[in-house]
PDB file of N, CA and C in Angstrom:
ATOM      1  N   UNK A 288      79.590  26.027 180.072  1.00 93.00           N
ATOM      2  CA  UNK A 288      78.528  25.046 180.152  1.00 93.00           C
ATOM      3  C   UNK A 288      77.967  24.805 178.756  1.00 93.00           C
ATOM      4  N   UNK A 289      77.181  23.780 178.626  1.00 95.00           N
ATOM      5  CA  UNK A 289      76.598  23.421 177.330  1.00 95.00           C
ATOM      6  C   UNK A 289      75.276  24.159 177.137  1.00 95.00           C
ATOM      7  N   UNK A 290      74.943  24.463 175.908  1.00 93.00           N
ATOM      8  CA  UNK A 290      73.687  25.150 175.594  1.00 93.00           C
ATOM      9  C   UNK A 290      72.491  24.324 176.059  1.00 93.00           C
ATOM     10  N   UNK A 291      72.611  23.016 176.021  1.00 93.00           N
ATOM     11  CA  UNK A 291      71.513  22.132 176.432  1.00 93.00           C
ATOM     12  C   UNK A 291      71.229  22.219 177.932  1.00 93.00           C
ATOM     13  N   UNK A 292      72.148  22.763 178.726  1.00 93.00           N
ATOM     14  CA  UNK A 292      71.984  22.852 180.178  1.00 93.00           C
ATOM     15  C   UNK A 292      71.293  24.141 180.624  1.00 93.00           C
ATOM     16  N   UNK A 293      70.984  25.012 179.702  1.00 94.00           N
ATOM     17  CA  UNK A 293      70.350  26.288 180.015  1.00 94.00           C
ATOM     18  C   UNK A 293      68.934  26.047 180.540  1.00 94.00           C
ATOM     19  N   UNK A 294      68.535  26.810 181.557  1.00 93.00           N
ATOM     20  CA  UNK A 294      67.182  26.700 182.112  1.00 93.00           C
ATOM     21  C   UNK A 294      66.214  27.523 181.262  1.00 93.00           C
ATOM     22  N   UNK A 295      64.947  27.139 181.273  1.00 94.00           N
ATOM     23  CA  UNK A 295      63.930  27.867 180.515  1.00 94.00           C
ATOM     24  C   UNK A 295      63.887  29.313 181.008  1.00 94.00           C
ATOM     25  N   UNK A 296      63.956  30.255 180.071  1.00 94.00           N
ATOM     26  CA  UNK A 296      63.933  31.672 180.383  1.00 94.00           C
ATOM     27  C   UNK A 296      65.306  32.278 180.625  1.00 94.00           C
ATOM     28  N   UNK A 297      66.316  31.442 180.766  1.00 95.00           N
ATOM     29  CA  UNK A 297      67.679  31.932 181.010  1.00 95.00           C
ATOM     30  C   UNK A 297      68.363  32.295 179.696  1.00 95.00           C
ATOM     31  N   UNK A 298      69.295  33.230 179.786  1.00 95.00           N
ATOM     32  CA  UNK A 298      70.061  33.660 178.611  1.00 95.00           C
ATOM     33  C   UNK A 298      71.527  33.320 178.796  1.00 95.00           C
ATOM     34  N   UNK A 299      72.204  33.166 177.675  1.00 96.00           N
ATOM     35  CA  UNK A 299      73.633  32.878 177.683  1.00 96.00           C
ATOM     36  C   UNK A 299      74.250  33.452 176.417  1.00 96.00           C
ATOM     37  N   UNK A 300      75.576  33.538 176.422  1.00 96.00           N
ATOM     38  CA  UNK A 300      76.313  34.014 175.260  1.00 96.00           C
ATOM     39  C   UNK A 300      77.113  32.844 174.701  1.00 96.00           C
ATOM     40  N   UNK A 301      76.987  32.611 173.405  1.00 94.00           N
ATOM     41  CA  UNK A 301      77.692  31.511 172.747  1.00 94.00           C
ATOM     42  C   UNK A 301      79.192  31.777 172.798  1.00 94.00           C
ATOM     43  N   UNK A 302      79.960  30.783 173.185  1.00 94.00           N
ATOM     44  CA  UNK A 302      81.414  30.893 173.227  1.00 94.00           C
ATOM     45  C   UNK A 302      82.076  30.032 172.158  1.00 94.00           C
ATOM     46  N   UNK A 303      81.475  28.876 171.833  1.00 91.00           N
ATOM     47  CA  UNK A 303      82.104  27.993 170.840  1.00 91.00           C
ATOM     48  C   UNK A 303      81.059  27.122 170.160  1.00 91.00           C
ATOM     49  N   UNK A 304      81.129  27.082 168.831  1.00 88.00           N
ATOM     50  CA  UNK A 304      80.279  26.225 168.003  1.00 88.00           C
ATOM     51  C   UNK A 304      81.211  25.297 167.238  1.00 88.00           C
ATOM     52  N   UNK A 305      80.897  23.998 167.154  1.00 87.00           N
ATOM     53  CA  UNK A 305      81.775  23.092 166.408  1.00 87.00           C
ATOM     54  C   UNK A 305      82.031  23.595 164.994  1.00 87.00           C
ATOM     55  N   UNK A 306      83.237  23.381 164.513  1.00 83.00           N
ATOM     56  CA  UNK A 306      83.620  23.872 163.191  1.00 83.00           C
ATOM     57  C   UNK A 306      83.382  22.857 162.076  1.00 83.00           C
ATOM     58  N   UNK A 307      83.070  21.630 162.439  1.00 80.00           N
ATOM     59  CA  UNK A 307      82.842  20.600 161.429  1.00 80.00           C
ATOM     60  C   UNK A 307      81.401  20.125 161.476  1.00 80.00           C
ATOM     61  N   UNK A 308      80.982  19.508 160.412  1.00 78.00           N
ATOM     62  CA  UNK A 308      79.631  18.974 160.323  1.00 78.00           C
ATOM     63  C   UNK A 308      78.732  19.911 159.538  1.00 78.00           C
ATOM     64  N   UNK A 309      77.986  19.336 158.621  1.00 75.00           N
ATOM     65  CA  UNK A 309      77.115  20.123 157.747  1.00 75.00           C
ATOM     66  C   UNK A 309      76.095  20.900 158.566  1.00 75.00           C
ATOM     67  N   UNK A 310      75.518  20.288 159.589  1.00 79.00           N
ATOM     68  CA  UNK A 310      74.518  20.963 160.412  1.00 79.00           C
ATOM     69  C   UNK A 310      75.076  22.179 161.111  1.00 79.00           C
ATOM     70  N   UNK A 311      76.306  22.109 161.575  1.00 82.00           N
ATOM     71  CA  UNK A 311      76.885  23.229 162.302  1.00 82.00           C
ATOM     72  C   UNK A 311      77.301  24.356 161.366  1.00 82.00           C
ATOM     73  N   UNK A 312      77.663  24.018 160.141  1.00 84.00           N
ATOM     74  CA  UNK A 312      77.935  25.063 159.146  1.00 84.00           C
ATOM     75  C   UNK A 312      76.651  25.849 158.909  1.00 84.00           C
ATOM     76  N   UNK A 313      75.555  25.144 158.781  1.00 85.00           N
ATOM     77  CA  UNK A 313      74.255  25.792 158.552  1.00 85.00           C
ATOM     78  C   UNK A 313      73.862  26.674 159.740  1.00 85.00           C
ATOM     79  N   UNK A 314      74.105  26.198 160.967  1.00 86.00           N
ATOM     80  CA  UNK A 314      73.784  27.000 162.148  1.00 86.00           C
ATOM     81  C   UNK A 314      74.592  28.288 162.178  1.00 86.00           C
ATOM     82  N   UNK A 315      75.854  28.217 161.799  1.00 85.00           N
ATOM     83  CA  UNK A 315      76.680  29.424 161.751  1.00 85.00           C
ATOM     84  C   UNK A 315      76.154  30.378 160.686  1.00 85.00           C
ATOM     85  N   UNK A 316      75.717  29.838 159.550  1.00 85.00           N
ATOM     86  CA  UNK A 316      75.151  30.683 158.498  1.00 85.00           C
ATOM     87  C   UNK A 316      73.875  31.374 158.975  1.00 85.00           C
ATOM     88  N   UNK A 317      73.150  30.754 159.898  1.00 86.00           N
ATOM     89  CA  UNK A 317      71.906  31.334 160.422  1.00 86.00           C
ATOM     90  C   UNK A 317      72.165  32.285 161.585  1.00 86.00           C
ATOM     91  N   UNK A 318      73.432  32.507 161.949  1.00 87.00           N
ATOM     92  CA  UNK A 318      73.752  33.506 162.949  1.00 87.00           C
ATOM     93  C   UNK A 318      74.134  32.981 164.316  1.00 87.00           C
ATOM     94  N   UNK A 319      74.241  31.679 164.482  1.00 89.00           N
ATOM     95  CA  UNK A 319      74.661  31.119 165.768  1.00 89.00           C
ATOM     96  C   UNK A 319      76.181  31.136 165.825  1.00 89.00           C
ATOM     97  N   UNK A 320      76.712  32.293 166.209  1.00 90.00           N
ATOM     98  CA  UNK A 320      78.154  32.531 166.221  1.00 90.00           C
ATOM     99  C   UNK A 320      78.619  32.867 167.631  1.00 90.00           C
ATOM    100  N   UNK A 321      79.920  32.768 167.857  1.00 91.00           N
ATOM    101  CA  UNK A 321      80.486  33.175 169.141  1.00 91.00           C
ATOM    102  C   UNK A 321      80.109  34.627 169.407  1.00 91.00           C
ATOM    103  N   UNK A 322      79.669  34.905 170.625  1.00 92.00           N
ATOM    104  CA  UNK A 322      79.257  36.252 170.993  1.00 92.00           C
ATOM    105  C   UNK A 322      77.768  36.505 170.872  1.00 92.00           C
ATOM    106  N   UNK A 323      77.031  35.567 170.284  1.00 93.00           N
ATOM    107  CA  UNK A 323      75.590  35.719 170.110  1.00 93.00           C
ATOM    108  C   UNK A 323      74.865  35.387 171.408  1.00 93.00           C
ATOM    109  N   UNK A 324      73.924  36.240 171.786  1.00 95.00           N
ATOM    110  CA  UNK A 324      73.116  35.990 172.989  1.00 95.00           C
ATOM    111  C   UNK A 324      71.930  35.107 172.602  1.00 95.00           C
ATOM    112  N   UNK A 325      71.691  34.046 173.373  1.00 96.00           N
ATOM    113  CA  UNK A 325      70.575  33.129 173.134  1.00 96.00           C
ATOM    114  C   UNK A 325      69.775  32.966 174.423  1.00 96.00           C
ATOM    115  N   UNK A 326      68.472  32.759 174.270  1.00 96.00           N
ATOM    116  CA  UNK A 326      67.580  32.542 175.405  1.00 96.00           C
ATOM    117  C   UNK A 326      66.779  31.285 175.141  1.00 96.00           C
ATOM    118  N   UNK A 327      66.708  30.404 176.129  1.00 96.00           N
ATOM    119  CA  UNK A 327      65.887  29.199 175.987  1.00 96.00           C
ATOM    120  C   UNK A 327      64.434  29.582 176.237  1.00 96.00           C
ATOM    121  N   UNK A 328      63.598  29.407 175.234  1.00 96.00           N
ATOM    122  CA  UNK A 328      62.182  29.765 175.312  1.00 96.00           C
ATOM    123  C   UNK A 328      61.370  28.630 175.914  1.00 96.00           C
ATOM    124  N   UNK A 329      61.547  27.428 175.385  1.00 95.00           N
ATOM    125  CA  UNK A 329      60.804  26.267 175.908  1.00 95.00           C
ATOM    126  C   UNK A 329      61.404  24.972 175.384  1.00 95.00           C
ATOM    127  N   UNK A 330      60.996  23.898 176.029  1.00 94.00           N
ATOM    128  CA  UNK A 330      61.390  22.560 175.580  1.00 94.00           C
ATOM    129  C   UNK A 330      60.129  21.800 175.195  1.00 94.00           C
ATOM    130  N   UNK A 331      60.262  20.850 174.313  1.00 92.00           N
ATOM    131  CA  UNK A 331      59.131  20.006 173.934  1.00 92.00           C
ATOM    132  C   UNK A 331      58.760  19.116 175.132  1.00 92.00           C
ATOM    133  N   UNK A 332      57.543  18.582 175.160  1.00 90.00           N
ATOM    134  CA  UNK A 332      57.108  17.772 176.306  1.00 90.00           C
ATOM    135  C   UNK A 332      58.047  16.620 176.667  1.00 90.00           C
ATOM    136  N   UNK A 333      58.683  16.011 175.690  1.00 89.00           N
ATOM    137  CA  UNK A 333      59.593  14.912 175.975  1.00 89.00           C
ATOM    138  C   UNK A 333      61.045  15.390 176.114  1.00 89.00           C
ATOM    139  N   UNK A 334      61.258  16.720 176.111  1.00 82.00           N
ATOM    140  CA  UNK A 334      62.589  17.280 176.314  1.00 82.00           C
ATOM    141  C   UNK A 334      63.408  17.504 175.062  1.00 82.00           C
ATOM    142  N   UNK A 335      62.853  17.212 173.910  1.00 89.00           N
ATOM    143  CA  UNK A 335      63.594  17.362 172.660  1.00 89.00           C
ATOM    144  C   UNK A 335      62.597  17.632 171.544  1.00 89.00           C
ATOM    145  N   UNK A 336      62.699  18.668 170.771  1.00 94.00           N
ATOM    146  CA  UNK A 336      63.768  19.657 170.644  1.00 94.00           C
ATOM    147  C   UNK A 336      63.644  20.791 171.662  1.00 94.00           C
ATOM    148  N   UNK A 337      64.616  21.689 171.609  1.00 95.00           N
ATOM    149  CA  UNK A 337      64.684  22.867 172.464  1.00 95.00           C
ATOM    150  C   UNK A 337      64.508  24.097 171.583  1.00 95.00           C
ATOM    151  N   UNK A 338      63.728  25.073 172.053  1.00 96.00           N
ATOM    152  CA  UNK A 338      63.494  26.284 171.264  1.00 96.00           C
ATOM    153  C   UNK A 338      64.238  27.460 171.882  1.00 96.00           C
ATOM    154  N   UNK A 339      65.081  28.095 171.074  1.00 96.00           N
ATOM    155  CA  UNK A 339      65.884  29.231 171.523  1.00 96.00           C
ATOM    156  C   UNK A 339      65.507  30.475 170.741  1.00 96.00           C
ATOM    157  N   UNK A 340      65.710  31.635 171.358  1.00 96.00           N
ATOM    158  CA  UNK A 340      65.526  32.904 170.657  1.00 96.00           C
ATOM    159  C   UNK A 340      66.905  33.542 170.507  1.00 96.00           C
ATOM    160  N   UNK A 341      67.236  33.936 169.280  1.00 94.00           N
ATOM    161  CA  UNK A 341      68.490  34.621 169.009  1.00 94.00           C
ATOM    162  C   UNK A 341      68.314  35.514 167.800  1.00 94.00           C
ATOM    163  N   UNK A 342      68.961  36.654 167.821  1.00 92.00           N
ATOM    164  CA  UNK A 342      68.957  37.592 166.689  1.00 92.00           C
ATOM    165  C   UNK A 342      67.561  37.894 166.139  1.00 92.00           C
ATOM    166  N   UNK A 343      66.549  37.917 167.016  1.00 92.00           N
ATOM    167  CA  UNK A 343      65.203  38.285 166.610  1.00 92.00           C
ATOM    168  C   UNK A 343      64.365  37.160 166.010  1.00 92.00           C
ATOM    169  N   UNK A 344      64.825  35.925 166.076  1.00 94.00           N
ATOM    170  CA  UNK A 344      64.024  34.808 165.571  1.00 94.00           C
ATOM    171  C   UNK A 344      64.152  33.610 166.506  1.00 94.00           C
ATOM    172  N   UNK A 345      63.291  32.624 166.313  1.00 95.00           N
ATOM    173  CA  UNK A 345      63.297  31.418 167.131  1.00 95.00           C
ATOM    174  C   UNK A 345      63.927  30.275 166.342  1.00 95.00           C
ATOM    175  N   UNK A 346      64.741  29.489 167.039  1.00 93.00           N
ATOM    176  CA  UNK A 346      65.465  28.382 166.429  1.00 93.00           C
ATOM    177  C   UNK A 346      65.274  27.144 167.286  1.00 93.00           C
ATOM    178  N   UNK A 347      64.876  26.040 166.683  1.00 93.00           N
ATOM    179  CA  UNK A 347      64.745  24.773 167.401  1.00 93.00           C
ATOM    180  C   UNK A 347      65.950  23.905 167.104  1.00 93.00           C
ATOM    181  N   UNK A 348      66.518  23.340 168.169  1.00 92.00           N
ATOM    182  CA  UNK A 348      67.679  22.455 168.047  1.00 92.00           C
ATOM    183  C   UNK A 348      67.411  21.144 168.752  1.00 92.00           C
ATOM    184  N   UNK A 349      67.973  20.089 168.224  1.00 92.00           N
ATOM    185  CA  UNK A 349      67.950  18.813 168.933  1.00 92.00           C
ATOM    186  C   UNK A 349      68.857  18.942 170.146  1.00 92.00           C
ATOM    187  N   UNK A 350      68.528  18.216 171.189  1.00 92.00           N
ATOM    188  CA  UNK A 350      69.346  18.253 172.402  1.00 92.00           C
ATOM    189  C   UNK A 350      70.783  17.832 172.096  1.00 92.00           C
ATOM    190  N   UNK A 351      70.979  16.854 171.205  1.00 90.00           N
ATOM    191  CA  UNK A 351      72.335  16.406 170.874  1.00 90.00           C
ATOM    192  C   UNK A 351      73.143  17.509 170.202  1.00 90.00           C
ATOM    193  N   UNK A 352      72.482  18.365 169.421  1.00 90.00           N
ATOM    194  CA  UNK A 352      73.174  19.503 168.802  1.00 90.00           C
ATOM    195  C   UNK A 352      73.524  20.548 169.863  1.00 90.00           C
ATOM    196  N   UNK A 353      72.562  20.843 170.742  1.00 92.00           N
ATOM    197  CA  UNK A 353      72.776  21.850 171.779  1.00 92.00           C
ATOM    198  C   UNK A 353      73.883  21.435 172.752  1.00 92.00           C
ATOM    199  N   UNK A 354      74.084  20.141 172.938  1.00 91.00           N
ATOM    200  CA  UNK A 354      75.133  19.648 173.841  1.00 91.00           C
ATOM    201  C   UNK A 354      76.533  19.956 173.315  1.00 91.00           C
ATOM    202  N   UNK A 355      76.673  20.221 172.038  1.00 89.00           N
ATOM    203  CA  UNK A 355      77.989  20.468 171.444  1.00 89.00           C
ATOM    204  C   UNK A 355      78.334  21.958 171.342  1.00 89.00           C
ATOM    205  N   UNK A 356      77.406  22.814 171.777  1.00 91.00           N
ATOM    206  CA  UNK A 356      77.620  24.261 171.715  1.00 91.00           C
ATOM    207  C   UNK A 356      77.912  24.752 173.125  1.00 91.00           C
ATOM    208  N   UNK A 357      79.042  25.426 173.294  1.00 93.00           N
ATOM    209  CA  UNK A 357      79.447  25.919 174.604  1.00 93.00           C
ATOM    210  C   UNK A 357      79.023  27.366 174.780  1.00 93.00           C
ATOM    211  N   UNK A 358      78.484  27.677 175.968  1.00 95.00           N
ATOM    212  CA  UNK A 358      78.003  29.021 176.278  1.00 95.00           C
ATOM    213  C   UNK A 358      78.472  29.426 177.677  1.00 95.00           C
ATOM    214  N   UNK A 359      78.309  30.696 177.972  1.00 95.00           N
ATOM    215  CA  UNK A 359      78.523  31.161 179.347  1.00 95.00           C
ATOM    216  C   UNK A 359      77.332  32.022 179.722  1.00 95.00           C
ATOM    217  N   UNK A 360      76.946  31.988 180.975  1.00 89.00           N
ATOM    218  CA  UNK A 360      75.769  32.711 181.445  1.00 89.00           C
ATOM    219  C   UNK A 360      75.884  34.195 181.115  1.00 89.00           C
ATOM    220  N   UNK A 361      74.780  34.768 180.645  1.00 80.00           N
ATOM    221  CA  UNK A 361      74.757  36.203 180.319  1.00 80.00           C
ATOM    222  C   UNK A 361      74.491  36.990 181.586  1.00 80.00           C
ATOM    223  N   UNK A 362      75.094  38.147 181.671  1.00 69.00           N
ATOM    224  CA  UNK A 362      74.875  38.987 182.858  1.00 69.00           C
ATOM    225  C   UNK A 362      73.860  40.074 182.600  1.00 69.00           C
TER     226      UNK A 362
END
């Protein structure tokens, strides 16, 4: 499923991050890698951006960016 489809409070494990694009290179440098556990903390009132918690910090992503990151539900 896509990272953008995660429910508030739910966790998932990143399976695939796009390999091209300057923004995605930066996200990988910040630790958004395959195998990373992420939790959706909240969404903005209009639904964009989305705030995630990963590796001990909070990261805000545009919904269009989150739609390109594939995850699987964490157990």
